[in-house]
XYZ file of C-alpha atoms in Angstrom:
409
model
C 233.474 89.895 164.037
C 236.353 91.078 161.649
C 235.687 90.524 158.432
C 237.372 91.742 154.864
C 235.422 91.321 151.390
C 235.918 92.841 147.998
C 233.502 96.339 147.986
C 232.455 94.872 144.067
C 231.515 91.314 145.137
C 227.205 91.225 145.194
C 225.715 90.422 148.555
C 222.723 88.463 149.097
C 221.416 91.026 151.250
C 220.177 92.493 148.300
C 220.592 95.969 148.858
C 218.475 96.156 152.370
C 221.381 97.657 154.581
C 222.368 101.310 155.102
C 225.609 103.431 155.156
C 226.248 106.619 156.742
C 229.421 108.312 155.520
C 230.334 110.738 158.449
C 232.702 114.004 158.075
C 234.535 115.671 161.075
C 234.628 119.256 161.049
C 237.518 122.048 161.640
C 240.364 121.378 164.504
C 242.802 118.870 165.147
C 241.055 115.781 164.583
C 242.474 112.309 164.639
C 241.493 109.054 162.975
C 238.222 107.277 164.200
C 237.174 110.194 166.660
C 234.139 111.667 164.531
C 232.945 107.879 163.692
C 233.472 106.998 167.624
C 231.323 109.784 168.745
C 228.757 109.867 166.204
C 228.362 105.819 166.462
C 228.192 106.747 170.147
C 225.195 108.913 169.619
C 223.183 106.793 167.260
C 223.535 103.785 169.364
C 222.171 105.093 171.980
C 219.073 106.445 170.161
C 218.521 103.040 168.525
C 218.686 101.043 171.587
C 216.362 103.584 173.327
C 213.802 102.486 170.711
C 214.238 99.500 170.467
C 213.663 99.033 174.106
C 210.445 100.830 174.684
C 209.027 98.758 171.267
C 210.927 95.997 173.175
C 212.973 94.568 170.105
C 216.753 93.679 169.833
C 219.367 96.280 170.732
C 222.106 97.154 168.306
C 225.344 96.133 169.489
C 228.785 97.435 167.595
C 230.862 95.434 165.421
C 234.334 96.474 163.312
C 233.995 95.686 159.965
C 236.468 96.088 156.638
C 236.291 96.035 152.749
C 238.731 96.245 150.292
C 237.841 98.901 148.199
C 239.576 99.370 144.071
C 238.978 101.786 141.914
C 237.526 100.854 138.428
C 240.290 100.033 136.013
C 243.322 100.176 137.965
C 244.666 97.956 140.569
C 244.916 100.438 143.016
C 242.828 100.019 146.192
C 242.588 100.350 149.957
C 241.411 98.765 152.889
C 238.014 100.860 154.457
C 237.169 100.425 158.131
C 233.506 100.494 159.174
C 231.095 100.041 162.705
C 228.055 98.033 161.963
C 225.388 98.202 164.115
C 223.190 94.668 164.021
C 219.934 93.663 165.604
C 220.140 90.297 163.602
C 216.141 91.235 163.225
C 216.673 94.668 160.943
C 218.942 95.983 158.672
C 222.218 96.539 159.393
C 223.243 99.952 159.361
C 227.646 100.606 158.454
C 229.164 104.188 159.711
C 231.968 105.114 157.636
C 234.408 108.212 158.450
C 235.769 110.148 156.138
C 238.975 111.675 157.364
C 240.589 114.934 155.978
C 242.211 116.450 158.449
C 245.767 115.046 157.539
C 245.371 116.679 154.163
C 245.849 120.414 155.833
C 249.390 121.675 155.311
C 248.794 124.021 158.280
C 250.552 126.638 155.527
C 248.092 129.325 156.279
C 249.401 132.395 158.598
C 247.697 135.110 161.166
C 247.506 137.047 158.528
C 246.040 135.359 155.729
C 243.310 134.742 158.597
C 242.779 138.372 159.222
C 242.328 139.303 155.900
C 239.873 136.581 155.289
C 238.020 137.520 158.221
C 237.930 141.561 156.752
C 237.034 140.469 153.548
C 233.722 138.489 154.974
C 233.088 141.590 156.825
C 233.318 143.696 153.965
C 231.421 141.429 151.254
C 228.496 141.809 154.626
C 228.779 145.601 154.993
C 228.389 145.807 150.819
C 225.275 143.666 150.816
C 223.893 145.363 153.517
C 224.448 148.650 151.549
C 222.671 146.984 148.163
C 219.966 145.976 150.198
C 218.431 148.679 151.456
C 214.913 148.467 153.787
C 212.308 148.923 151.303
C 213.416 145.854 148.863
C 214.188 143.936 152.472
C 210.501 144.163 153.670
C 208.714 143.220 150.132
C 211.634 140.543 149.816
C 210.821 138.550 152.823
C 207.134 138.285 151.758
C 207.579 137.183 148.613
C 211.034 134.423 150.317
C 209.875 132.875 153.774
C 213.282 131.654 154.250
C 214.636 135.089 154.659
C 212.719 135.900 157.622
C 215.783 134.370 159.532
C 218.141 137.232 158.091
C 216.165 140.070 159.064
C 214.707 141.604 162.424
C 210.686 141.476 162.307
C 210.862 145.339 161.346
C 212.413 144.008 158.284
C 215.561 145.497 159.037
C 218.906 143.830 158.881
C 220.134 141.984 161.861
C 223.149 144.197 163.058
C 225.366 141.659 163.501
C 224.427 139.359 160.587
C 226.388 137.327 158.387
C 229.588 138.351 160.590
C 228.922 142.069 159.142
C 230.906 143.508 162.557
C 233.472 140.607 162.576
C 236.145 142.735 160.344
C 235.668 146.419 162.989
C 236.270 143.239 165.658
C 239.125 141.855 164.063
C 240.461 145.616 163.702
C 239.935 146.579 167.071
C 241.568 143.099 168.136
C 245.020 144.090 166.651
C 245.164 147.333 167.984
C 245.020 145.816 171.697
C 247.168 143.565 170.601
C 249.436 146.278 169.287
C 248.723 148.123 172.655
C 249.588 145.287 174.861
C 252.970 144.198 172.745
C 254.295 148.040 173.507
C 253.290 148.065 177.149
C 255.559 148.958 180.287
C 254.565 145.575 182.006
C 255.890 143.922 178.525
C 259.837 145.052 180.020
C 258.827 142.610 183.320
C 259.976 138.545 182.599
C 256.698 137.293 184.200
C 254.302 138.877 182.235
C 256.274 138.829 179.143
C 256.480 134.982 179.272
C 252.573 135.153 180.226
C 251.915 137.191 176.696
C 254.226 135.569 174.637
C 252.398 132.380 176.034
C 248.784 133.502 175.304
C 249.862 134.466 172.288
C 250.958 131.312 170.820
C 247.660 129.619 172.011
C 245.695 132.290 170.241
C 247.738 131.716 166.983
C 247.804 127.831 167.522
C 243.593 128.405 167.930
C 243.481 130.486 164.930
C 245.482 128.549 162.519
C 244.585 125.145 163.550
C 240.616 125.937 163.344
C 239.601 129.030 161.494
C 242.591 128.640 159.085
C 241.174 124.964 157.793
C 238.620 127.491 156.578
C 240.865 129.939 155.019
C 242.428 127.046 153.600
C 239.423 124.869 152.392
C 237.495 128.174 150.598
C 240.369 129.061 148.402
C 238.662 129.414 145.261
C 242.073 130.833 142.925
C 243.103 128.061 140.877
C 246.279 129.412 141.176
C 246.880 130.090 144.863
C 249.183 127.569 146.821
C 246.077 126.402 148.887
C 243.659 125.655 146.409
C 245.196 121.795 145.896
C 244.461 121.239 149.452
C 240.532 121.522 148.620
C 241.204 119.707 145.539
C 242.288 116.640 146.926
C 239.794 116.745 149.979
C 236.776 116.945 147.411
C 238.697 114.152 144.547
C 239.003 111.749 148.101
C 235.394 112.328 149.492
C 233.839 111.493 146.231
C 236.298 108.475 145.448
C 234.941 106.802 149.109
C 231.261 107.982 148.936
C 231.076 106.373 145.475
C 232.801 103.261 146.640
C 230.041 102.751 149.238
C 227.272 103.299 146.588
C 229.029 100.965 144.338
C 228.494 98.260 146.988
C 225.502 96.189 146.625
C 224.674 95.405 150.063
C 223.419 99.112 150.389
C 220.083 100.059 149.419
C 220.441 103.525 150.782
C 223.294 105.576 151.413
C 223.452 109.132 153.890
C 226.005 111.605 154.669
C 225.952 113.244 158.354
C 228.674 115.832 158.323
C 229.825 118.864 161.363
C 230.901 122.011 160.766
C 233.116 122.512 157.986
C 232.269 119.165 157.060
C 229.608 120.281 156.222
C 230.991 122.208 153.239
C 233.075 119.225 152.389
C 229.829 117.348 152.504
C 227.844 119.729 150.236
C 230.424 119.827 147.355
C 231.012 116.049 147.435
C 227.328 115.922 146.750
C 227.283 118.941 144.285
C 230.164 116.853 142.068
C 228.185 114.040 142.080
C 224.571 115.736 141.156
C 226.137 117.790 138.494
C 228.583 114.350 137.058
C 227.322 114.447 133.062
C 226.512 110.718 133.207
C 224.166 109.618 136.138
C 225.255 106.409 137.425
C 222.035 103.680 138.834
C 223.589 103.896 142.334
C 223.768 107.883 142.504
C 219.541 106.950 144.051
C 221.097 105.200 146.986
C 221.930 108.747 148.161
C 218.833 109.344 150.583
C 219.823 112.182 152.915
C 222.397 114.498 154.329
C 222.418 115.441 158.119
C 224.780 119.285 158.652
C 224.895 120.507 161.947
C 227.117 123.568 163.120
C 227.222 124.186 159.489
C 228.593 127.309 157.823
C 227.334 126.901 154.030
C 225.295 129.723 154.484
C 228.152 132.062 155.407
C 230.821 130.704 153.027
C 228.184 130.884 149.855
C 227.723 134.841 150.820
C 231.364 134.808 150.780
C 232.089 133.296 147.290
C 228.793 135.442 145.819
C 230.423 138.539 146.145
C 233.429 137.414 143.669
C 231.509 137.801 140.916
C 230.897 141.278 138.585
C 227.733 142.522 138.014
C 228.127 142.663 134.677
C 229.264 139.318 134.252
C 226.066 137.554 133.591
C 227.260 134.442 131.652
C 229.776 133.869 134.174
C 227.123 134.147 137.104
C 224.765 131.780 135.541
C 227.465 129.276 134.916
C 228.224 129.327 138.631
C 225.265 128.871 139.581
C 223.849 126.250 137.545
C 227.588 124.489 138.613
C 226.954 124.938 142.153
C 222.772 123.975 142.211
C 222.529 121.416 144.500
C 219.392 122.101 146.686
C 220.906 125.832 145.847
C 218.127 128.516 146.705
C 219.084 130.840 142.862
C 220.963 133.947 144.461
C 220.162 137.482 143.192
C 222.701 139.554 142.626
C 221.460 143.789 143.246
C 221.555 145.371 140.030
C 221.269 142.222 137.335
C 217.848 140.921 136.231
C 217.945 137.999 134.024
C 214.638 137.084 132.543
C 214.072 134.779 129.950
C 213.718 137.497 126.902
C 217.796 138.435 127.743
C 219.548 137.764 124.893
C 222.498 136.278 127.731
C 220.046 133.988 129.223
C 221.955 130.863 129.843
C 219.806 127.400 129.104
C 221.450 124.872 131.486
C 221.850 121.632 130.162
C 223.928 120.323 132.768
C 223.356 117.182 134.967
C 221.102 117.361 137.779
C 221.102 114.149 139.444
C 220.217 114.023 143.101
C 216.780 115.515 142.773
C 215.411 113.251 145.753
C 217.480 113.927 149.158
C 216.192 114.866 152.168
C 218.016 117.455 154.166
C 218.175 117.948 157.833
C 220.092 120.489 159.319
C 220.428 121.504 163.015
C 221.998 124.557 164.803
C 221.804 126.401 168.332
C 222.189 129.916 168.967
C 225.105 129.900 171.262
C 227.306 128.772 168.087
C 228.863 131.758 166.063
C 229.957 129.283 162.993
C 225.880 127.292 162.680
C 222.721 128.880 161.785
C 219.402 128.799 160.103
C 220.331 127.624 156.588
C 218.200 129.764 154.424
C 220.301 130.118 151.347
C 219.421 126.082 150.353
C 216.294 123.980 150.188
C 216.885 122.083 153.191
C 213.693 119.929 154.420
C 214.187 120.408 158.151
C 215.768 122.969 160.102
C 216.046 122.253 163.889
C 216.902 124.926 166.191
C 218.603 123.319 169.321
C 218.811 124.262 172.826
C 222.241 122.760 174.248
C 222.823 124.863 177.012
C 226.267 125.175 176.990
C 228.682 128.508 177.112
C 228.811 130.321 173.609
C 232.337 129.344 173.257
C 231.785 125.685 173.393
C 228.982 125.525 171.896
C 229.866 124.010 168.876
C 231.649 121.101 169.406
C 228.500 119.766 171.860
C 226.515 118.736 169.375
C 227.670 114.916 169.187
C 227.015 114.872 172.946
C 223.028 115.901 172.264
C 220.869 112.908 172.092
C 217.724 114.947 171.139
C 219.675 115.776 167.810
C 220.457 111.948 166.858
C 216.635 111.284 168.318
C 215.325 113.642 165.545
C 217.885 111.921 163.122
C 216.045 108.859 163.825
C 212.479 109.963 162.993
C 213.607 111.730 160.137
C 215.059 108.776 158.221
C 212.951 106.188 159.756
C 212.052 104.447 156.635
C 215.924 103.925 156.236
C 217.101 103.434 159.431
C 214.572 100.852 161.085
């Protein structure tokens, strides 16, 4: 069935149906991929219970809105894939798609630097941090036991602390191999200069989307790009809350998705007026998510003695946001720079689960947020590839079921 409707117009389903708004990750993605395998994944699960409780299966159907936004006549057309019983409600996936907004502007370089900055911000809060306050710290913070070895000593290669000596020692075999003899012979010249422009192609078309997307300088050349990802994820995930055949709204997101995900939700909980629909927002599924390791990036741009500026950020950013300590500044509430925070905070109510698997470098434990569920998974698959399994795991979309089963049933 094909069918196109204004996204305004009231249904009489009265609310009863749900949509999941789902954001691809880093790489070079194209249209209708992410929706095509994450539909994929939840079909399956859903017809797996709905035959052993021996009720109608879900089949697929391609549906489209027209979608405005208030007060303008500018609109678009939004594709979706319902799955129907015709006995439950129906459940929409949406895609969000970003990928076309990366310039691909970012170089080797700026990727290097990024990737020595991380490991420096790591190898300073290491330093801050030392044993002692570790041991008494995880006590009093369950969620830190993930960060630390049982000893209560720093995991070695935590937070990508060793990434930056990698990157280092990376160059200069690089640097070893460009100056070598065998460099003078055609064959293995042409086999280097080949590799090489994989490697770069690699870099820039997957780690640089992160360079790219956590460009915080208002006035760097890359920090439009995140701009207009965030001002377009918000401008589609309200349009599906503003439609009234939705009682309950969730966003499933991979890898950096994930942080796309997060601050389209953070914009919305901290928007000064709270809109009736903002309650439709029910949950938000991360897996092979990096928010941990990008928020201990951007904490480490801030000054220790900057405490208004600190408390700011972190009332701005406090969505399901464990309160990050900073070594060295202790605001209680008899400082005279203690910061009341009368800002918004209007998604007080969504479940979280996230799910990650050892064998992926870029996913973890998140333990810097409030997240309901963490599920460590066991994919089985080579450390390398690791991460882009995970819409190929039906336990995952299984759990994702009995998670939200009062919304999807």
């Amino acid at each position: 069935m094909n069918q196109t409707e204004d996204i305004s117009v009231k249904s009489t389903a009265n609310g009863e149906h749900t949509a999941i708004m789902v954001i691809h990750g880093i790489g070079e993605q194209v249209p209708f991929e992410t929706l095509d395998m994450f539909t994929r994944g939840i079909l399956a699960s859903l017809n797996d219970r709905a035959k052993s409780q021996e009720t109608r299966t879900y089949s697929p159907a391609h549906r489209q809105r027209t979608c405005t936004i208030p007060g303008t006549s500018e609109s678009w057309l939004e594709n979706c894939i319902s799955l129907d019983a015709g006995n439950s409600p129906r459940i929409d996936i949406y895609e969000y798609y970003w990928a076309h907004e990366m310039t691909r502007q970012v170089t080797v370089k700026d990727i290097v630097q990024w990737m020595k900055d991380i490991s420096s911000y790591a190898r300073k809060y290491y330093g801050e941090n030392p044993k002692k306050d570790v041991e008494e710290r995880c006590k009093e913070e369950p969620r830190l036991k993930n960060l630390f070895e049982p000893s209560g000593q720093f995991h070695e290669s935590g937070y990508l602390r060793m990434m930056g000596p990698g990157v280092r020692l990376l160059l200069f075999v690089l640097e070893i191999l460009e100056s070598a003899a065998l460099r003078s012979w055609p064959l293995i010249q042409w086999v280097f200069n080949f590799l090489m422009a994989r490697a770069k192609k690699v870099l820039i078309n997957y780690i640089g989307d992160v360079v790219a997307y956590t460009a915080t300088d208002r006035k760097a050349y890359l920090f439009k790009v995140r701009q207009s990802i965030l001002q377009n994820s918000r401008l589609m995930l309200e349009s599906i809350l503003k439609n009234d055949e939705y009682g309950s709204v969730i966003v499933a997101s991979h890898s950096l998705g994930t942080v796309v995900g997060y601050d389209t939700l953070n914009r919305i909980h901290k928007l000064p007026k709270k809109e009736p629909y903002f309650d439709k927002i029910k949950g938000f599924i991360t897996f092979g998510s990096p928010l941990d390791k990008i928020a201990f990036y951007f904490r480490e741009h801030i000054t220790k003695d900057a405490k208004i500026r600190l408390q700011m950020i972190n009332n701005l950013h406090s969505f399901k946001k464990v309160e990050m300590k900073y070594p060295g500044i202790d605001i209680d509430a008899s400082d005279p720079l203690k910061v009341v925070d009368n800002t918004s905070n209007n998604l007080k109510n969504v479940k979280w689960i996230n799910f990650f698997d050892r064998n992926d470098p870029v996913s973890g434990n998140l333990d810097l947020y409030n997240v309901d569920e963490n599920h460590k998974l066991d994919m089985d698959k080579p450390f390398g590839l690791t991460h882009i399994k995970y819409w190929e795991h039906p336990p995952m979309y299984k759990k994702i079921l009995n998670f939200f089963s009062s919304d999807l049933s």
